[in-house]
């Protein structure tokens, strides 16, 4: 731990990690996946909570409406690798889930996903967000979340982000690793935060078709209303206000929910340096992001 009580970053199987995501590793690695489990995978701050709420409503909104008003999202969709002292372990919460399917969240890079999920041929929804907005969101999250490493100032933070010295490792390897996996493993739906912002209804239809769910236009419209940014921000079961380790006075979990907020953070010089580095890091990938819409 660092002096402020913040966790320290270390190398874990080639990825920058903190103890809160590795302390329960044996159980994570040996997690017994079921064929109908649905894994929601993202680099941190790419839209995990948004897609988790959408999937929870699509599957259980009609038959178990009390779920959405009584259980915080991190209990409905457990975070597989989390092992923070004051919070239930992700593997235990997942084992306790009585729903079918089980919706499970992870931020692990593709090479660290427990083998059970591949063996069971589970469906996986990956959400990616453009690097600049992702970095801004992660910076504010690290400021307010006491179980994340201290981010330092914005200028030093972007350097760390570019070097991959952020929890769960380099954004670049995460998004491209999952993108490549999708080329050979057909049960991955690769989504973009920017597309969700542009047309949530259309992206919900993509989700439904991937998952083989039939919903009416009215149902989808009602879900779309429930998962709009302002609705989720005001909803204590979706906005993380019930979790003890975050200081919303520093920054709320539901912060801005926009594409292009990076323009309020990057200086011209930072942007040029970031673009140059990005070009190098992403030159072998066909993956394309939108930094504005
Ligand atoms: S976490 O901690 O990794 O699970 O965070 P994650 O949920 O992946 O990402 C948080 C960012 O997503 C934004 N968000 C939304 N944007 C638009 N609409 C909705 N409904 C929504 N829900 C969450 C959230 O505000 C964080 O982004 P920033 O840019 O910080 O606002």
Coordinates of N, CA, C and O in Angstrom, one line a residue, residues 24 27-28 31 75 78-83 87-97 102:
X24 N -7.7 -13.0 -4.8 CA -8.6 -14.2 -4.9 C -8.4 -15.0 -6.1 O -9.3 -15.6 -6.7
X27 N -9.4 -18.7 -6.9 CA -10.9 -18.9 -7.1 C -11.4 -18.3 -8.4 O -12.3 -18.8 -9.0
X28 N -10.7 -17.2 -8.8 CA -11.1 -16.6 -10.1 C -10.7 -17.5 -11.2 O -11.6 -17.9 -12.1
X31 N -12.9 -20.6 -11.5 CA -14.4 -20.3 -11.4 C -15.1 -21.2 -12.3 O -14.7 -21.5 -13.5
X75 N -24.4 -6.2 -7.2 CA -24.8 -7.5 -6.7 C -25.6 -8.3 -7.7 O -25.6 -9.5 -7.8
X78 N -22.2 -9.5 -10.5 CA -21.0 -9.5 -9.7 C -19.7 -9.2 -10.6 O -19.7 -9.6 -11.7
X79 N -18.8 -8.6 -9.9 CA -17.5 -8.2 -10.5 C -16.5 -9.4 -10.2 O -16.0 -9.5 -9.1
X80 N -16.3 -10.3 -11.1 CA -15.7 -11.6 -10.9 C -14.4 -11.5 -10.0 O -14.3 -12.2 -9.0
X81 N -13.5 -10.6 -10.4 CA -12.1 -10.7 -9.8 C -12.0 -9.8 -8.5 O -10.9 -9.8 -7.9
X82 N -13.0 -9.1 -8.1 CA -12.9 -8.1 -7.0 C -12.7 -8.9 -5.7 O -13.4 -9.8 -5.4
X83 N -11.8 -8.4 -4.9 CA -11.6 -8.9 -3.5 C -11.1 -7.8 -2.6 O -10.0 -7.7 -2.3
X87 N -16.1 -5.4 0.9 CA -17.1 -5.8 -0.1 C -17.0 -7.3 -0.4 O -15.9 -7.9 -0.3
X88 N -18.2 -7.9 -0.6 CA -18.2 -9.3 -0.9 C -17.3 -9.6 -2.1 O -17.3 -8.9 -3.1
X89 N -16.7 -10.8 -2.1 CA -15.8 -11.2 -3.2 C -16.7 -11.5 -4.4 O -17.8 -12.1 -4.3
X90 N -16.2 -11.2 -5.6 CA -17.0 -11.4 -6.8 C -17.3 -12.8 -7.1 O -18.4 -13.1 -7.5
X91 N -16.4 -13.7 -6.8 CA -16.6 -15.1 -7.1 C -17.7 -15.6 -6.1 O -18.6 -16.4 -6.6
X92 N -17.8 -15.1 -4.9 CA -18.8 -15.6 -4.0 C -20.2 -15.1 -4.4 O -21.2 -15.8 -4.4
X93 N -20.2 -13.8 -4.8 CA -21.5 -13.2 -5.2 C -22.0 -14.0 -6.5 O -23.2 -14.3 -6.6
X94 N -21.1 -14.3 -7.3 CA -21.5 -15.0 -8.6 C -22.0 -16.4 -8.2 O -23.0 -16.8 -8.8
X95 N -21.3 -17.1 -7.3 CA -21.7 -18.4 -6.9 C -23.1 -18.4 -6.3 O -23.9 -19.3 -6.3
X96 N -23.4 -17.2 -5.6 CA -24.7 -17.1 -4.9 C -25.9 -16.7 -5.8 O -27.0 -16.8 -5.4
X97 N -25.5 -16.3 -7.0 CA -26.6 -15.8 -7.9 C -27.6 -17.0 -8.2 O -27.2 -18.1 -8.6
X102 N -26.7 -16.2 -15.5 CA -25.9 -15.3 -14.6 C -25.2 -14.2 -15.4 O -24.6 -14.6 -16.4

